[in-house]
Structure formats: structure tokens, C-alpha cells
Amino acid sequence: MTGFYRDGYCRVGAEDSGNHAVAGVLTREFLDFSASRGNNLRSIGLEPGCKWCLCTARWKEAADARKSDDDPVVPKVFLHATDESALKNGVSMDLLRKFAAEGEAQGGGGALEKKTPIAPNVTGGIAKETH
């Protein structure tokens, strides 16, 4: 089960120093990238295609290292399940949208703009644009 709290949601709290707020789907290239930075996610059984709550800083590091916008080193993001704390940790809404999973970016990111909660009665919320 994914999520820092292993409850299936990418919510974070004070205990999550890695801010595992970005809901994404793993690629071979991202797994290689993460391993090259000292975090071998394959060692815990993850493989391409797995949905996982990613460390915000590592996801942004991959986005910054990309060679183009279609570089598979950057995992696609599920906006409706990404915690808003990612926006407070160096990732912009525009960047998240740029790498939104298919169907997530149309109409503002699905549940993202509807402010649908990640889970009832939990702290944190879904990433949303602020003006």
C-alpha cells in the first residue's frame, strides 16, 4: 500500500520529513534516476507502472534533470491524489499540470479543481492553485 502512512493516500504530516506528496506512476527511467541518487526503490519491490507517493524533492529533481517535456525520467502525476504540501515544497501547479497523467490535466485536473478530498477526516488537502 502506498503513502507515507500506508493508507493509500499521498497525505503528509510532520513525521514525513521527505514530503511524499506527489502521486505518480513509476517509470524505468525514474527508478534508475532515483537509484543513482541513493534511493533504490526496486529494493522494496517497486517496478515501472507502480503507483507511488513520491518524495516531492526527488520528483522535482527528476523534472529539473529532464532533457525534454516528454522525458520519461519524470513520472506522470495524479493531480487528484497529490497533497497540496507539494506546492509548499518547491513544485508549482504549472509543473504538476505539465506532467499530469492522461485525463488529469483536461478541465483543470479532474478532481483537483473540484477540491475533492483525498480522504475524509484527514489533514492536508488536494493541491490547488492559489492566486
XYZ file of N, CA and C in Angstrom:
393
model
N 0.848 -1.176 0.000
C 0.000 0.000 0.000
C 0.894 1.239 0.000
N 0.534 2.202 -0.793
C 1.346 3.402 -0.937
C 0.958 4.471 0.081
N 1.751 5.517 0.145
C 1.529 6.622 1.058
C 2.445 6.505 2.261
N 2.870 7.630 2.776
C 3.760 7.623 3.940
C 3.123 6.856 5.094
N 1.809 7.021 5.247
C 1.099 6.342 6.327
C 0.566 4.974 5.901
N 0.906 4.528 4.689
C 0.488 3.241 4.133
C -1.031 3.074 4.178
N -1.719 4.171 3.826
C -3.183 4.126 3.806
C -3.745 4.337 2.400
N -2.850 4.383 1.397
C -3.300 4.532 0.017
C -3.448 5.969 -0.441
N -3.100 6.924 0.409
C -3.225 8.334 0.045
C -1.875 9.033 0.173
N -1.663 10.063 -0.639
C -0.403 10.823 -0.602
C -0.534 12.018 0.333
N -1.029 11.773 1.513
C -1.118 12.838 2.520
C 0.160 12.804 3.345
N 0.498 13.935 3.895
C 1.736 14.028 4.667
C 1.464 14.683 6.010
N 2.387 14.503 6.912
C 2.316 15.123 8.222
C 3.715 15.451 8.689
N 3.815 15.914 9.893
C 5.106 16.341 10.434
C 6.131 15.208 10.454
N 5.662 13.964 10.583
C 6.579 12.821 10.648
C 7.223 12.518 9.297
N 6.616 13.001 8.225
C 7.089 12.702 6.864
C 8.089 13.758 6.415
N 9.321 13.618 6.842
C 10.350 14.614 6.503
C 10.684 14.626 5.014
N 10.343 13.572 4.296
C 10.594 13.509 2.854
C 9.476 14.093 2.019
N 8.389 14.507 2.653
C 7.228 15.069 1.971
C 6.842 14.216 0.763
N 6.314 13.041 1.016
C 5.890 12.100 -0.026
C 4.504 12.485 -0.526
N 4.420 13.639 -1.182
C 3.141 14.249 -1.542
C 2.751 14.085 -3.002
N 3.680 13.714 -3.868
C 3.396 13.659 -5.312
C 2.943 12.243 -5.685
N 1.691 12.141 -6.110
C 1.141 10.852 -6.532
C 1.539 10.624 -7.984
N 2.332 9.592 -8.231
C 2.814 9.374 -9.592
C 2.883 7.910 -9.958
N 3.144 7.678 -11.235
C 3.323 6.313 -11.730
C 4.787 6.149 -12.120
N 5.430 5.140 -11.569
C 6.866 4.950 -11.757
C 7.215 4.517 -13.185
N 8.349 5.016 -13.639
C 8.910 4.608 -14.929
C 10.270 3.966 -14.677
N 10.730 3.185 -15.629
C 12.064 2.584 -15.519
C 13.106 3.681 -15.352
N 12.945 4.754 -16.114
C 13.914 5.851 -16.086
C 13.935 6.546 -14.723
N 12.766 6.740 -14.121
C 12.741 7.360 -12.793
C 13.361 6.431 -11.760
N 13.055 5.146 -11.843
C 13.642 4.182 -10.902
C 15.168 4.190 -11.007
N 15.685 4.249 -12.234
C 17.138 4.342 -12.436
C 17.680 5.641 -11.845
N 16.988 6.749 -12.098
C 17.391 8.059 -11.603
C 17.430 8.060 -10.075
N 16.372 7.570 -9.459
C 16.303 7.537 -8.003
C 17.408 6.658 -7.417
N 17.642 5.507 -8.034
C 18.715 4.614 -7.566
C 20.075 5.293 -7.675
N 20.274 6.066 -8.739
C 21.559 6.753 -8.919
C 21.776 7.832 -7.858
N 20.687 8.231 -7.193
C 20.755 9.237 -6.129
C 20.744 8.585 -4.744
N 20.849 7.245 -4.710
C 20.940 6.548 -3.439
C 19.637 5.983 -2.893
N 18.546 6.074 -3.648
C 17.270 5.535 -3.173
C 16.768 4.510 -4.187
N 17.149 3.251 -3.975
C 16.777 2.186 -4.892
C 15.388 1.664 -4.546
N 14.383 2.187 -5.206
C 13.000 1.797 -4.936
C 12.706 0.369 -5.379
N 13.522 -0.158 -6.262
C 13.345 -1.553 -6.675
C 13.594 -2.505 -5.502
N 14.429 -2.083 -4.560
C 14.766 -2.949 -3.419
C 13.556 -3.231 -2.534
N 12.510 -2.431 -2.660
C 11.288 -2.690 -1.892
C 10.187 -3.250 -2.790
N 10.603 -3.686 -3.988
C 9.669 -4.374 -4.866
C 8.945 -3.507 -5.878
N 9.313 -2.248 -5.967
C 8.640 -1.371 -6.931
C 9.196 -1.593 -8.327
N 8.340 -1.399 -9.319
C 8.733 -1.574 -10.716
C 7.960 -0.583 -11.572
N 8.371 -0.422 -12.815
C 7.654 0.503 -13.697
C 6.162 0.172 -13.726
N 5.360 1.227 -13.673
C 3.911 1.068 -13.695
C 3.270 1.121 -12.326
N 4.071 0.971 -11.261
C 3.523 1.061 -9.907
C 3.126 2.506 -9.617
N 2.016 2.673 -8.934
C 1.609 3.995 -8.457
C 2.199 4.161 -7.069
N 2.798 5.330 -6.817
C 3.541 5.513 -5.576
C 3.507 6.970 -5.159
N 3.553 7.226 -3.875
C 3.656 8.591 -3.357
C 5.144 8.951 -3.317
N 5.513 9.862 -4.175
C 6.925 10.202 -4.362
C 7.351 11.367 -3.483
N 8.601 11.328 -3.090
C 9.209 12.438 -2.370
C 9.181 13.658 -3.296
N 8.619 14.748 -2.810
C 8.471 15.948 -3.630
C 9.814 16.420 -4.184
N 10.834 16.443 -3.349
C 12.149 16.923 -3.796
C 12.737 16.028 -4.890
N 12.571 14.699 -4.764
C 13.117 13.783 -5.777
C 12.358 13.939 -7.094
N 11.015 14.079 -7.022
C 10.227 14.268 -8.241
C 10.670 15.553 -8.938
N 10.844 16.629 -8.161
C 11.278 17.903 -8.749
C 12.692 17.789 -9.304
N 13.550 17.067 -8.623
C 14.915 16.857 -9.105
C 14.887 16.160 -10.472
N 14.025 15.169 -10.627
C 13.878 14.484 -11.916
C 13.321 15.446 -12.970
N 12.350 16.261 -12.574
C 11.777 17.235 -13.516
C 12.844 18.239 -13.965
N 13.676 18.682 -13.039
C 14.739 19.629 -13.373
C 15.813 18.991 -14.253
N 16.005 17.674 -14.127
C 17.045 16.970 -14.893
C 16.560 16.506 -16.272
N 15.278 16.651 -16.544
C 14.729 16.134 -17.809
C 15.384 16.807 -19.003
N 15.460 16.041 -20.085
C 16.042 16.563 -21.327
C 14.976 17.228 -22.198
N 13.721 16.831 -22.011
C 12.590 17.421 -22.734
C 11.329 17.157 -21.922
N 10.232 17.772 -22.318
C 8.994 17.596 -21.570
C 8.402 16.200 -21.707
N 8.885 15.418 -22.669
C 8.388 14.046 -22.791
C 9.401 13.026 -22.283
N 10.387 13.490 -21.528
C 11.403 12.602 -20.953
C 10.750 11.727 -19.881
N 10.806 10.405 -20.033
C 10.159 9.518 -19.061
C 10.839 9.462 -17.690
N 11.905 10.220 -17.489
C 12.522 10.274 -16.162
C 11.564 10.946 -15.167
N 10.601 11.725 -15.675
C 9.635 12.401 -14.808
C 8.344 11.590 -14.764
N 8.017 11.017 -13.613
C 6.771 10.252 -13.514
C 5.544 11.131 -13.760
N 4.568 10.568 -14.437
C 3.291 11.258 -14.616
C 2.628 11.377 -13.251
N 1.875 12.452 -13.065
C 1.299 12.797 -11.772
C -0.220 12.641 -11.790
N -0.744 12.101 -10.698
C -2.186 12.047 -10.484
C -2.534 13.248 -9.613
N -2.996 14.308 -10.267
C -3.255 15.556 -9.565
C -4.280 15.390 -8.449
N -5.293 14.579 -8.701
C -6.366 14.439 -7.710
C -5.898 13.783 -6.419
N -4.747 13.143 -6.434
C -4.247 12.455 -5.251
C -2.958 13.057 -4.707
N -2.494 14.153 -5.307
C -1.268 14.820 -4.853
C -1.621 15.806 -3.743
N -0.905 15.717 -2.644
C -1.170 16.579 -1.498
C -0.706 18.008 -1.780
N -1.458 18.967 -1.281
C -1.141 20.375 -1.515
C 0.207 20.784 -0.939
N 0.740 20.022 -0.017
C 2.045 20.360 0.564
C 3.153 20.356 -0.492
N 2.953 19.655 -1.611
C 3.952 19.675 -2.690
C 4.164 21.103 -3.184
N 3.101 21.906 -3.169
C 3.195 23.292 -3.643
C 4.019 24.161 -2.692
N 4.146 23.730 -1.471
C 4.930 24.480 -0.478
C 6.363 23.979 -0.412
N 6.666 22.994 -1.244
C 7.992 22.382 -1.228
C 8.681 22.464 -2.581
N 8.480 23.580 -3.277
C 9.249 23.859 -4.479
C 8.653 23.426 -5.804
N 7.447 22.876 -5.801
C 6.822 22.434 -7.048
C 5.649 23.359 -7.355
N 5.597 23.848 -8.575
C 4.494 24.741 -8.960
C 3.332 23.944 -9.528
N 2.159 24.551 -9.480
C 0.971 23.925 -10.067
C 1.172 23.731 -11.563
N 1.813 24.685 -12.218
C 2.067 24.565 -13.660
C 2.936 23.355 -13.965
N 3.955 23.114 -13.150
C 4.831 21.964 -13.372
C 4.063 20.657 -13.151
N 3.257 20.604 -12.101
C 2.446 19.402 -11.867
C 1.511 19.145 -13.044
N 0.866 20.191 -13.535
C -0.047 20.044 -14.677
C 0.691 19.579 -15.927
N 1.892 20.094 -16.115
C 2.676 19.727 -17.300
C 2.902 18.220 -17.362
N 3.018 17.583 -16.208
C 3.296 16.152 -16.146
C 2.105 15.344 -15.621
N 0.920 15.919 -15.768
C -0.283 15.223 -15.313
C -0.528 13.965 -16.142
N -0.972 12.917 -15.469
C -1.328 11.673 -16.147
C -2.479 11.944 -17.114
N -2.578 11.108 -18.119
C -3.623 11.264 -19.123
C -4.989 11.397 -18.454
N -5.738 12.402 -18.908
C -7.061 12.644 -18.360
C -7.072 13.527 -17.131
N -5.930 13.748 -16.515
C -5.864 14.555 -15.296
C -5.779 16.049 -15.585
N -5.206 16.419 -16.711
C -4.988 17.832 -16.995
C -6.163 18.473 -17.716
N -7.029 17.689 -18.346
C -8.180 18.261 -19.019
C -9.135 18.841 -18.002
N -9.622 20.013 -18.297
C -10.580 20.630 -17.397
C -9.996 20.971 -16.040
N -8.703 21.196 -15.969
C -8.093 21.671 -14.734
C -7.636 20.583 -13.796
N -7.607 19.342 -14.242
C -7.033 18.298 -13.411
C -8.030 17.427 -12.688
N -9.180 17.222 -13.297
C -10.157 16.317 -12.695
C -10.602 16.806 -11.340
N -10.489 15.977 -10.342
C -10.955 16.302 -9.002
C -10.165 17.447 -8.377
N -9.010 17.757 -8.939
C -8.162 18.817 -8.394
C -8.927 20.117 -8.231
N -9.562 20.574 -9.293
C -10.257 21.852 -9.244
C -11.588 21.756 -8.514
N -12.118 20.557 -8.381
C -13.383 20.388 -7.663
C -13.147 20.317 -6.164
N -11.880 20.325 -5.784
C -11.483 20.284 -4.380
C -12.028 19.051 -3.669
N -12.070 17.934 -4.373
C -12.477 16.669 -3.789
C -11.426 16.229 -2.785
N -11.808 15.873 -1.577
C -10.802 15.473 -0.583
C -10.110 14.168 -0.954
N -8.876 14.045 -0.521
C -8.123 12.810 -0.737
C -8.760 11.702 0.094
N -9.052 11.966 1.323
C -9.713 11.004 2.197
C -10.490 11.791 3.237
N -11.628 11.282 3.660
C -12.407 12.012 4.657
C -11.676 12.102 5.995
N -11.878 13.208 6.655
C -11.357 13.420 8.013
C -9.853 13.284 8.142
N -9.112 13.762 7.136
C -7.651 13.710 7.188
C -7.119 15.121 6.994
N -6.005 15.413 7.643
C -5.392 16.717 7.459
C -4.779 16.811 6.081
N -4.513 18.009 5.648
C -3.971 18.223 4.305
C -5.106 18.264 3.310
N -4.783 18.527 2.091
C -5.795 18.584 1.059
C -5.168 18.388 -0.284
N -5.984 18.479 -1.269
C -5.521 18.298 -2.631
C -4.852 19.574 -3.113
N -3.792 19.411 -3.886
C -3.091 20.578 -4.415
C -4.055 21.413 -5.236
N -4.041 22.697 -4.996
C -4.889 23.599 -5.780
C -4.136 24.889 -6.027
N -4.479 25.519 -7.118
C -3.813 26.756 -7.482
C -4.300 27.871 -6.586
N -3.404 28.723 -6.161
C -3.790 29.888 -5.381
C -3.368 31.136 -6.125
N -4.103 32.189 -5.936
C -3.792 33.450 -6.635
C -3.453 34.529 -5.644
